[in-house]
Coordinates of C-alpha atoms in Angstrom, one line a residue:
X56 CA 147.5 62.0 71.0
X57 CA 151.1 63.3 70.5
X58 CA 150.8 63.5 66.9
X59 CA 147.3 65.5 67.1
X60 CA 148.4 67.7 69.7
X61 CA 151.5 68.5 67.3
X62 CA 149.1 69.3 64.4
X63 CA 147.0 71.8 66.4
X64 CA 149.8 73.8 67.5
X65 CA 150.9 74.1 63.8
X66 CA 147.8 75.0 63.0
X67 CA 147.9 78.2 65.5
X68 CA 151.2 79.5 64.4
X69 CA 150.3 79.4 61.0
X70 CA 146.9 81.1 61.6
X71 CA 147.5 83.5 64.2
X72 CA 148.3 86.4 61.8
X73 CA 144.9 85.8 59.9
X74 CA 143.1 86.1 63.4
X75 CA 144.6 89.3 64.0
X76 CA 144.3 90.8 61.0
X77 CA 140.5 89.7 61.0
X78 CA 140.0 91.2 64.3
X79 CA 141.7 94.5 63.3
X80 CA 139.3 94.7 60.2
X81 CA 136.3 93.9 62.5
X82 CA 137.2 96.0 65.5
X83 CA 135.2 99.3 64.1
X84 CA 132.3 97.3 63.7
X85 CA 132.4 95.9 67.1
X86 CA 133.2 99.1 68.5
X87 CA 130.5 100.8 66.5
X88 CA 128.1 98.2 67.4
X89 CA 128.3 98.4 71.1
X90 CA 128.3 102.0 71.1
X91 CA 125.1 102.3 69.2
X92 CA 123.8 99.9 71.6
X93 CA 124.8 102.2 74.7
X94 CA 123.8 105.1 73.1
X95 CA 120.4 104.3 72.1
X96 CA 119.9 102.5 75.3
X97 CA 120.7 105.8 77.2
X98 CA 118.4 107.5 74.7
X99 CA 115.4 104.8 75.5
X100 CA 116.2 105.6 79.0
X101 CA 116.0 109.7 78.6
X102 CA 113.0 108.8 76.3
X103 CA 111.0 107.0 79.4
X104 CA 111.8 110.1 81.7
X105 CA 110.6 112.5 79.3
X106 CA 107.6 110.6 79.0
X107 CA 106.7 110.2 82.5
X108 CA 107.6 113.9 83.0
X109 CA 105.5 114.7 80.5
X110 CA 102.7 112.8 81.7
X111 CA 102.6 114.4 85.0
X112 CA 103.2 118.2 83.3
X113 CA 100.1 117.3 81.0
X114 CA 98.0 116.2 84.3
X115 CA 98.9 119.5 86.2
X116 CA 97.9 121.7 83.1
X117 CA 95.2 120.0 82.3
X118 CA 93.6 121.1 85.6
X119 CA 95.2 124.6 85.5
X120 CA 92.6 126.5 83.5
X121 CA 90.2 126.5 80.5
X122 CA 92.4 128.2 77.7
X123 CA 95.4 126.9 75.7
X124 CA 97.5 129.8 77.0
X125 CA 96.8 129.0 80.4
X126 CA 97.5 125.0 80.1
X127 CA 100.8 125.9 77.8
X128 CA 101.9 128.1 81.2
X129 CA 101.2 125.6 83.5
X130 CA 103.1 122.9 81.8
X131 CA 106.4 125.2 81.3
X132 CA 106.2 125.9 84.7
X133 CA 105.9 122.4 85.8
X134 CA 108.6 121.4 83.5
X135 CA 111.0 124.4 84.9
X136 CA 110.3 123.4 88.5
X137 CA 110.3 119.4 88.6
X138 CA 112.1 118.4 85.4
X139 CA 115.0 120.5 84.5
X140 CA 117.4 119.9 81.9
X141 CA 119.7 118.3 83.9
X142 CA 117.3 115.9 85.6
X143 CA 116.1 114.8 82.1
X144 CA 119.4 114.6 80.3
X145 CA 117.8 116.8 77.4
X146 CA 116.3 120.3 76.9
X147 CA 112.6 119.8 76.4
X148 CA 110.1 122.5 75.3
X149 CA 106.4 120.8 75.2
X150 CA 103.3 121.9 72.9
X151 CA 99.7 122.2 74.1
X152 CA 97.1 122.1 71.6
X153 CA 93.5 122.4 73.3
X154 CA 90.6 121.0 71.3
X155 CA 87.4 120.9 73.7
X156 CA 88.0 118.6 76.4
X157 CA 90.9 117.4 74.6
X158 CA 94.5 118.7 75.8
X159 CA 97.3 117.4 73.2
X160 CA 100.6 117.6 74.6
X161 CA 103.5 116.8 72.5
X162 CA 107.8 117.7 72.6
X163 CA 110.8 117.2 70.8
X164 CA 114.5 116.7 72.4
X165 CA 117.6 115.5 71.1
X166 CA 120.3 113.5 72.9
X167 CA 123.6 113.9 72.7
X168 CA 125.6 110.8 72.0
X169 CA 128.9 109.7 73.2
X170 CA 129.8 106.9 71.1
X171 CA 128.2 107.6 67.9
X172 CA 129.7 110.8 67.2
X173 CA 132.7 108.7 66.4
X174 CA 131.0 107.9 63.2
X175 CA 129.1 111.0 62.5
X176 CA 126.0 110.7 64.6
X177 CA 126.0 113.4 67.2
X178 CA 122.2 113.7 68.3
X179 CA 119.2 110.9 68.2
X180 CA 116.1 112.4 68.1
X181 CA 113.4 111.9 71.0
X182 CA 109.5 112.6 70.7
X183 CA 107.2 112.2 73.5
X184 CA 103.4 113.2 73.5
X185 CA 99.8 112.3 74.9
X186 CA 96.3 113.4 75.3
X187 CA 94.5 114.0 78.4
X188 CA 90.8 113.6 78.6
X189 CA 89.2 116.2 81.0
X190 CA 86.0 115.5 82.5
X191 CA 85.2 118.4 85.4
X192 CA 82.0 118.2 86.9
X193 CA 82.4 117.8 90.6
X194 CA 83.7 120.1 93.6
X195 CA 86.4 118.0 95.6
X196 CA 87.0 118.0 99.3
X197 CA 90.2 115.5 99.9
X198 CA 92.5 115.1 103.1
X199 CA 95.9 114.1 102.9
X200 CA 97.1 112.0 105.8
X201 CA 100.9 111.6 106.0
X202 CA 102.9 109.9 108.0
X203 CA 105.9 111.9 109.3
X204 CA 107.2 109.9 111.8
X205 CA 110.8 109.2 112.7
X206 CA 111.4 106.3 110.5
X207 CA 110.6 108.8 107.3
X208 CA 113.9 110.6 108.0
X209 CA 115.5 107.7 106.6
X210 CA 116.6 107.0 103.0
X211 CA 115.4 110.5 101.7
X212 CA 111.5 109.1 102.3
X213 CA 110.4 112.7 103.8
X214 CA 111.6 114.5 100.7
X215 CA 110.1 111.7 98.5
X216 CA 106.8 112.4 100.5
X217 CA 107.0 116.1 99.9
X218 CA 107.7 116.0 96.1
X219 CA 104.8 113.5 95.7
X220 CA 102.4 115.3 97.7
X221 CA 103.0 118.7 95.9
X222 CA 102.9 117.0 92.7
X223 CA 98.9 115.8 93.7
X224 CA 98.2 119.1 94.9
X225 CA 99.1 120.9 91.5
X226 CA 96.8 118.4 89.8
X227 CA 93.9 118.2 92.6
X228 CA 93.7 121.8 93.1
X229 CA 92.3 123.4 90.0
X230 CA 93.5 127.1 89.0
X231 CA 90.2 128.2 87.9
X232 CA 87.4 127.6 90.5
X233 CA 84.7 129.7 89.2
X234 CA 82.4 126.6 88.3
X235 CA 83.5 123.7 90.8
X236 CA 85.7 123.9 93.7
X237 CA 88.9 121.4 94.9
X238 CA 90.3 122.0 98.2
X239 CA 92.8 120.0 100.1
X240 CA 93.2 119.5 104.2
X241 CA 96.7 118.1 105.4
X242 CA 97.1 116.1 108.5
X243 CA 100.7 115.3 109.5
X244 CA 100.8 112.7 111.9
X245 CA 103.6 110.7 114.1
X246 CA 103.3 110.3 117.8
X247 CA 99.7 112.1 117.6
X248 CA 98.2 115.0 115.5
X249 CA 98.9 118.6 116.2
X250 CA 95.8 120.6 115.9
X251 CA 97.7 124.0 117.3
X252 CA 96.7 126.5 120.1
X253 CA 94.1 127.6 117.8
X254 CA 91.7 124.8 118.2
X255 CA 93.3 122.6 120.9
X256 CA 90.9 124.1 123.7
X257 CA 88.1 123.5 121.6
X258 CA 88.8 119.8 120.5
X259 CA 90.5 118.2 123.7
X260 CA 89.1 120.6 126.2
X261 CA 90.4 123.3 127.8
X262 CA 93.1 122.4 130.8
X263 CA 92.6 123.4 134.1
X264 CA 94.1 126.9 134.9
X265 CA 96.9 127.3 137.6
X266 CA 96.4 128.7 140.9
X267 CA 98.3 131.8 142.3
X268 CA 100.7 131.5 145.0
X269 CA 100.6 134.6 147.2
X270 CA 102.7 133.4 150.1
X271 CA 105.2 130.4 151.4
X272 CA 106.3 129.7 154.8
X273 CA 109.9 129.1 155.6
X274 CA 108.7 126.6 158.4
X275 CA 108.4 122.4 158.6
X276 CA 106.3 121.7 156.9
X277 CA 106.1 124.5 154.4
X278 CA 102.7 126.4 154.3
X279 CA 101.3 128.0 151.0
X280 CA 98.6 130.8 150.6
X281 CA 96.7 130.7 147.4
X282 CA 93.3 131.9 147.8
X283 CA 90.5 129.5 147.2
X284 CA 92.9 127.2 145.9
X285 CA 90.1 124.2 145.8
X286 CA 92.9 121.4 146.5
X287 CA 92.0 118.4 148.8
X288 CA 94.5 116.8 151.2
X289 CA 96.0 114.2 149.5
X290 CA 96.3 116.1 145.8
X291 CA 99.4 115.9 143.9
X292 CA 100.7 119.8 143.0
X293 CA 103.2 121.1 140.8
X294 CA 104.9 124.4 141.6
X295 CA 106.4 126.9 139.2
X296 CA 107.9 130.3 139.1
X297 CA 108.2 131.3 142.7
X298 CA 110.4 134.2 143.2
X299 CA 112.9 134.0 146.2
X300 CA 111.9 130.7 147.6
X301 CA 113.0 128.9 144.3
X302 CA 113.7 125.5 146.2
X303 CA 110.2 125.0 145.5
X304 CA 110.1 125.2 141.8
X305 CA 109.3 122.2 139.2
X306 CA 108.6 119.9 142.1
X307 CA 105.4 117.4 142.9
X308 CA 104.0 117.8 146.5
X309 CA 101.4 116.4 148.6
X310 CA 98.5 118.6 149.9
X311 CA 98.2 118.3 153.6
X312 CA 95.8 119.8 156.3
X313 CA 94.3 122.4 153.7
X314 CA 92.1 125.3 154.6
X315 CA 89.9 127.5 151.8
X316 CA 93.3 129.6 151.5
X317 CA 96.1 127.6 152.7
X318 CA 97.7 124.0 152.8
X319 CA 100.8 122.7 154.2
X320 CA 103.4 120.6 151.6
X321 CA 103.7 117.3 153.3
X322 CA 106.9 116.6 154.6
X323 CA 108.7 119.4 153.5
X324 CA 111.3 121.4 155.9
X325 CA 111.3 124.9 154.2
X326 CA 113.3 126.2 157.4
X327 CA 116.6 126.5 155.6
X328 CA 115.1 127.6 152.1
X329 CA 115.3 131.1 150.9
X330 CA 112.7 133.7 151.9
X331 CA 109.5 133.9 149.8
X332 CA 109.6 137.2 147.5
X333 CA 106.7 136.6 145.2
X334 CA 104.7 134.8 142.4
X335 CA 104.3 131.0 141.8
X336 CA 102.0 128.9 140.3
X337 CA 100.1 126.0 141.4
X338 CA 99.0 123.1 139.1
X339 CA 97.2 120.1 139.6
X340 CA 98.3 117.0 138.3
X341 CA 95.5 114.5 137.0
X342 CA 94.2 114.0 133.7
X343 CA 92.9 117.1 132.0
X344 CA 95.2 119.5 134.1
X345 CA 98.4 121.1 132.3
X346 CA 100.5 118.7 134.0
X347 CA 100.1 115.1 134.8
X348 CA 101.8 113.0 137.3
X349 CA 101.7 109.3 136.7
X350 CA 103.7 106.1 137.1
X351 CA 105.4 104.1 134.5
X352 CA 105.1 100.4 134.0
X353 CA 109.0 100.2 135.3
X354 CA 107.9 102.3 138.5
X355 CA 109.3 105.3 138.0
X356 CA 107.2 108.6 138.4
X357 CA 106.8 111.5 135.4
X358 CA 105.5 114.7 135.3
X359 CA 104.6 115.6 131.4
X360 CA 102.9 119.0 130.1
X361 CA 100.1 118.8 127.8
X362 CA 100.6 119.7 124.2
X363 CA 98.7 120.8 121.6
X364 CA 98.5 117.7 120.2
X365 CA 95.6 115.5 120.6
X366 CA 95.0 111.6 121.0
X367 CA 92.2 109.2 120.5
X368 CA 88.7 109.6 121.5
X369 CA 87.3 107.3 123.9
X370 CA 83.9 106.0 125.2
X371 CA 80.5 105.8 123.1
X372 CA 81.8 108.5 120.5
X373 CA 85.2 106.8 119.8
X374 CA 84.4 105.9 116.3
X375 CA 82.1 108.6 115.3
X376 CA 82.6 112.2 113.7
X377 CA 80.3 113.6 116.4
X378 CA 81.5 117.0 117.2
X379 CA 84.0 117.9 119.9
X380 CA 81.2 120.0 121.3
X381 CA 79.6 116.8 122.3
X382 CA 82.7 114.7 123.0
X383 CA 86.4 116.0 123.2
X384 CA 88.9 114.1 121.5
X385 CA 91.9 112.9 123.6
X386 CA 94.5 115.0 125.1
X387 CA 98.4 114.5 124.8
X388 CA 101.0 114.6 127.6
X389 CA 104.1 113.9 125.3
X390 CA 107.7 112.6 126.6
X391 CA 110.7 115.3 126.0
X392 CA 112.0 112.4 124.0
X393 CA 109.1 111.8 121.9
X394 CA 107.6 115.4 121.8
X395 CA 104.5 116.4 120.1
X396 CA 105.3 117.0 116.1
X397 CA 105.7 120.4 115.1
X398 CA 103.7 120.5 111.9
X399 CA 100.0 121.1 112.3
X400 CA 96.9 120.3 110.5
X401 CA 95.6 122.4 107.9
X402 CA 92.0 123.0 107.1
X403 CA 90.5 122.7 103.6
X404 CA 91.7 125.5 101.3
X405 CA 92.0 126.1 97.7
X406 CA 95.3 128.3 98.4
X407 CA 98.1 126.1 96.5
X408 CA 100.8 128.2 98.4
X409 CA 99.6 127.8 101.7
X410 CA 99.4 124.1 101.3
X411 CA 102.7 123.5 99.4
X412 CA 104.4 125.5 102.0
X413 CA 103.2 123.0 104.7
X414 CA 104.2 120.2 102.8
X415 CA 107.5 121.6 102.2
X416 CA 107.7 122.1 106.1
X417 CA 107.0 118.6 106.9
X418 CA 110.0 117.1 109.3
X419 CA 110.2 113.6 110.4
X420 CA 110.0 112.8 114.2
X421 CA 108.4 110.5 116.6
X422 CA 106.7 107.5 116.9
X423 CA 103.7 106.4 115.0
X424 CA 99.8 107.3 116.5
X425 CA 98.4 106.4 113.0
X426 CA 95.0 105.6 114.2
X427 CA 95.1 109.2 115.4
X428 CA 95.9 110.4 111.9
X429 CA 93.0 108.3 110.4
X430 CA 90.3 110.0 112.9
X431 CA 91.8 113.7 111.5
X432 CA 91.4 112.7 108.1
X433 CA 87.7 111.9 108.4
X434 CA 86.9 114.7 110.7
X435 CA 88.9 117.2 108.1
X436 CA 85.9 116.3 105.7
X437 CA 83.1 116.2 108.6
X438 CA 80.4 118.6 108.4
X439 CA 80.4 117.8 112.3
X440 CA 83.6 119.6 112.7
X441 CA 82.9 122.5 110.4
X442 CA 82.4 124.9 113.0
X443 CA 86.0 124.9 114.1
X444 CA 87.2 126.1 110.7
X445 CA 87.3 129.4 108.8
X446 CA 84.4 129.6 106.5
X447 CA 86.2 129.0 103.5
X448 CA 87.5 125.5 104.7
X449 CA 84.2 124.5 106.2
X450 CA 83.1 120.9 104.7
X451 CA 80.0 120.6 102.9
X452 CA 77.4 118.1 103.7
X453 CA 77.4 114.8 103.1
X454 CA 75.7 113.6 99.8
X455 CA 75.7 117.0 98.8
X456 CA 75.4 117.1 94.8
X457 CA 78.5 116.7 92.8
X458 CA 80.6 116.4 95.3
X459 CA 83.6 113.9 96.1
X460 CA 84.9 113.4 99.5
X461 CA 88.4 111.5 99.5
X462 CA 90.6 110.4 102.2
X463 CA 94.4 110.1 101.1
X464 CA 96.2 108.0 104.0
X465 CA 99.8 107.0 103.9
X466 CA 102.1 105.2 106.1
X467 CA 105.8 103.9 105.9
X468 CA 105.4 101.3 108.6
X469 CA 103.7 99.8 111.8
X470 CA 100.8 101.6 114.0
X471 CA 102.6 101.7 117.3
X472 CA 101.3 104.3 119.7
X473 CA 98.3 103.8 121.5
X474 CA 97.0 105.8 124.6
X475 CA 95.7 105.7 128.1
X476 CA 94.8 109.1 129.8
X477 CA 96.8 110.7 126.9
X478 CA 99.9 109.1 127.3
X479 CA 101.2 106.1 125.3
X480 CA 100.3 103.0 127.1
X481 CA 101.7 100.5 128.9
X482 CA 101.0 97.6 126.1
X483 CA 102.4 99.9 123.3
X484 CA 104.4 98.1 120.6
X485 CA 108.1 98.3 119.7
X486 CA 109.0 101.9 118.5
X487 CA 107.1 103.7 120.6
X488 CA 109.5 105.3 122.4
X489 CA 111.0 104.6 125.9
X490 CA 108.9 102.3 128.2
X491 CA 109.9 104.7 131.0
X492 CA 107.9 107.1 129.3
X493 CA 105.1 105.2 129.0
X494 CA 101.9 105.2 131.5
X495 CA 101.1 102.3 133.7
X496 CA 97.9 101.4 132.3
X497 CA 96.7 99.3 129.1
X498 CA 95.5 101.5 125.9
X499 CA 91.7 102.5 126.6
X500 CA 90.7 101.8 122.9
X501 CA 92.9 98.5 122.6
X502 CA 95.5 98.6 120.0
X503 CA 96.4 100.9 117.4
X504 CA 95.6 98.9 114.5
X505 CA 92.3 97.8 115.8
X506 CA 91.2 101.4 116.5
X507 CA 92.3 102.5 112.8
X508 CA 90.2 99.5 111.3
X509 CA 87.2 100.8 113.3
X510 CA 87.6 104.3 112.2
X511 CA 88.0 103.2 108.7
X512 CA 84.6 101.2 109.0
X513 CA 83.1 104.1 110.5
X514 CA 84.4 106.4 107.8
X515 CA 83.1 103.7 104.9
X516 CA 79.7 103.4 106.7
X517 CA 76.5 104.2 104.3
X518 CA 75.7 108.0 104.2
X519 CA 79.2 109.1 104.6
X520 CA 80.3 108.9 100.9
X521 CA 84.2 109.1 101.7
X522 CA 86.4 107.5 99.3
X523 CA 89.4 106.3 101.1
X524 CA 92.8 105.9 98.9
X525 CA 95.7 104.2 101.0
X526 CA 99.6 104.0 100.0
X527 CA 102.0 101.9 101.8
X528 CA 105.7 103.6 101.2
X529 CA 108.1 100.8 101.7
X530 CA 106.4 98.6 103.8
X531 CA 107.7 95.3 102.8
X532 CA 109.3 94.7 106.4
X533 CA 106.2 95.9 107.9
X534 CA 103.2 93.3 107.1
X535 CA 100.8 94.8 109.6
X536 CA 101.0 98.1 107.9
X537 CA 100.4 97.0 104.4
X538 CA 97.5 94.7 105.6
X539 CA 96.0 97.8 107.3
X540 CA 96.1 100.1 104.3
X541 CA 94.6 97.4 102.1
X542 CA 91.8 97.1 104.8
X543 CA 91.3 100.6 105.1
X544 CA 91.1 101.2 101.1
X545 CA 87.5 101.6 99.7
X546 CA 88.4 98.6 97.3
X547 CA 91.4 96.9 96.0
X548 CA 91.6 99.8 93.2
X549 CA 92.1 102.4 95.8
X550 CA 95.1 100.5 97.8
X551 CA 98.8 100.9 96.4
X552 CA 102.4 100.2 97.2
X553 CA 105.7 102.2 96.6
X554 CA 108.9 101.2 97.0
X555 CA 110.7 104.1 96.2
X556 CA 110.4 108.1 95.6
X557 CA 109.8 107.6 91.8
X558 CA 106.9 105.0 92.5
X559 CA 105.3 107.1 95.2
X560 CA 105.1 110.0 93.1
X561 CA 103.6 107.7 90.2
X562 CA 101.0 106.7 92.6
X563 CA 100.2 110.2 93.9
X564 CA 99.7 111.3 90.1
X565 CA 97.8 108.4 89.6
X566 CA 95.3 109.0 92.4
X567 CA 95.4 113.0 91.8
X568 CA 94.2 111.5 88.3
X569 CA 91.4 109.7 89.4
X570 CA 90.3 112.3 91.6
X571 CA 90.3 115.0 89.1
X572 CA 88.6 113.0 86.6
X573 CA 91.7 113.8 84.2
X574 CA 92.5 110.8 82.2
X575 CA 95.9 109.9 80.3
X576 CA 94.5 108.8 76.7
X577 CA 98.0 107.4 75.2

């Protein structure tokens, strides 16, 4: 063994120089090979990004007009806005050729090498091309139902959603609508759906008006004068905006010893209060009033003001699209910590500026009353709700010739906020806000998932002719959310998931492609 070891050591001493010389000779080849692999790998990635960008631009351009120049202008605009050179890694100028219903889009770029330039290869040519088959032949009414609950604020999800939704709008809404029209409605949802002050009274019913105070005595108990107030003994009233005797403001009181025009504030000694000067408003505090006074499951009492958000409809019409004139939808009395979302519904329109500005304004906040969003996706396409909207936003009748009605429903997680009397219910699940802000009764219609499934079933019933596309965005940790999206979709081909912003955009583009009957042929 010792002799063999000595032989091996002698071999290394005699061959070390030879190995170094050989390595020195091979080093440029090795470096060139590695550099070539790295540069070509990077060029391949750029080519893939370029191909995907070209697909999206071609789809947008193919729906933008009828002439080659119109399509070329749209493709150029789309690239400039969505895929500038710093994003792609190259400068790319697409070229459009129109032949009948076939739109050919090609382009070339040069990727500047990093390693290969040392051996004289400074650029790698990149080519991308595709062909679009256009088959316009129907009108489109599409409702985008978008989850903008608080969880969408994390990991840039809300911005990913905006980019994907705008891409869909660019494709679905035709620039030339002379023969067929395409319109999109937007339904943002979180804790509920905000219909805005324009429509709130019509869809959830007007709120009981306040009664005017004309006097209040410094007595024990305080006596309030309000002509024809209509309150009964034992009613709870909320007082605001009294001048002078300001100690009365922003509190709940019990009515006692009422007459037609006066009543006492039970147990309230006002002898040390300031002197009443003027004004003041009395509000009832039951469901349907501007304020609701209720007890939480933990026993505390809350006074919440009604908002322009709306919640689920109850009773016999809960899962129908009968008009609000037949049965109002639910009111919303939100907590200050889980308020009505600021983003409002947008009725059907083909105005891209309006649609895209509303998408760009989306802000993530609040819990998830997704069952309300599902309902409003249907309502925006329902001719039964048409009397609410401006003339250009009225949906066509079900079954109209050459018409597609489509709901695109998206969520990033759990539906957790069902309601009782317009307040998040006692049996709401995790993520629905503080239980101290919930009402001490269970959800009238049951849990949010059951409600959403019922609404989807009703929407897909015979005679409605509504297609439902669904998207679960990063829902791996929310199996019930994913299962609901799969359940609500028209079929398996209408159900999608996406794990990041790029996949979400691909999903929205695929849906836009299907909806618009525009197909990539390459």
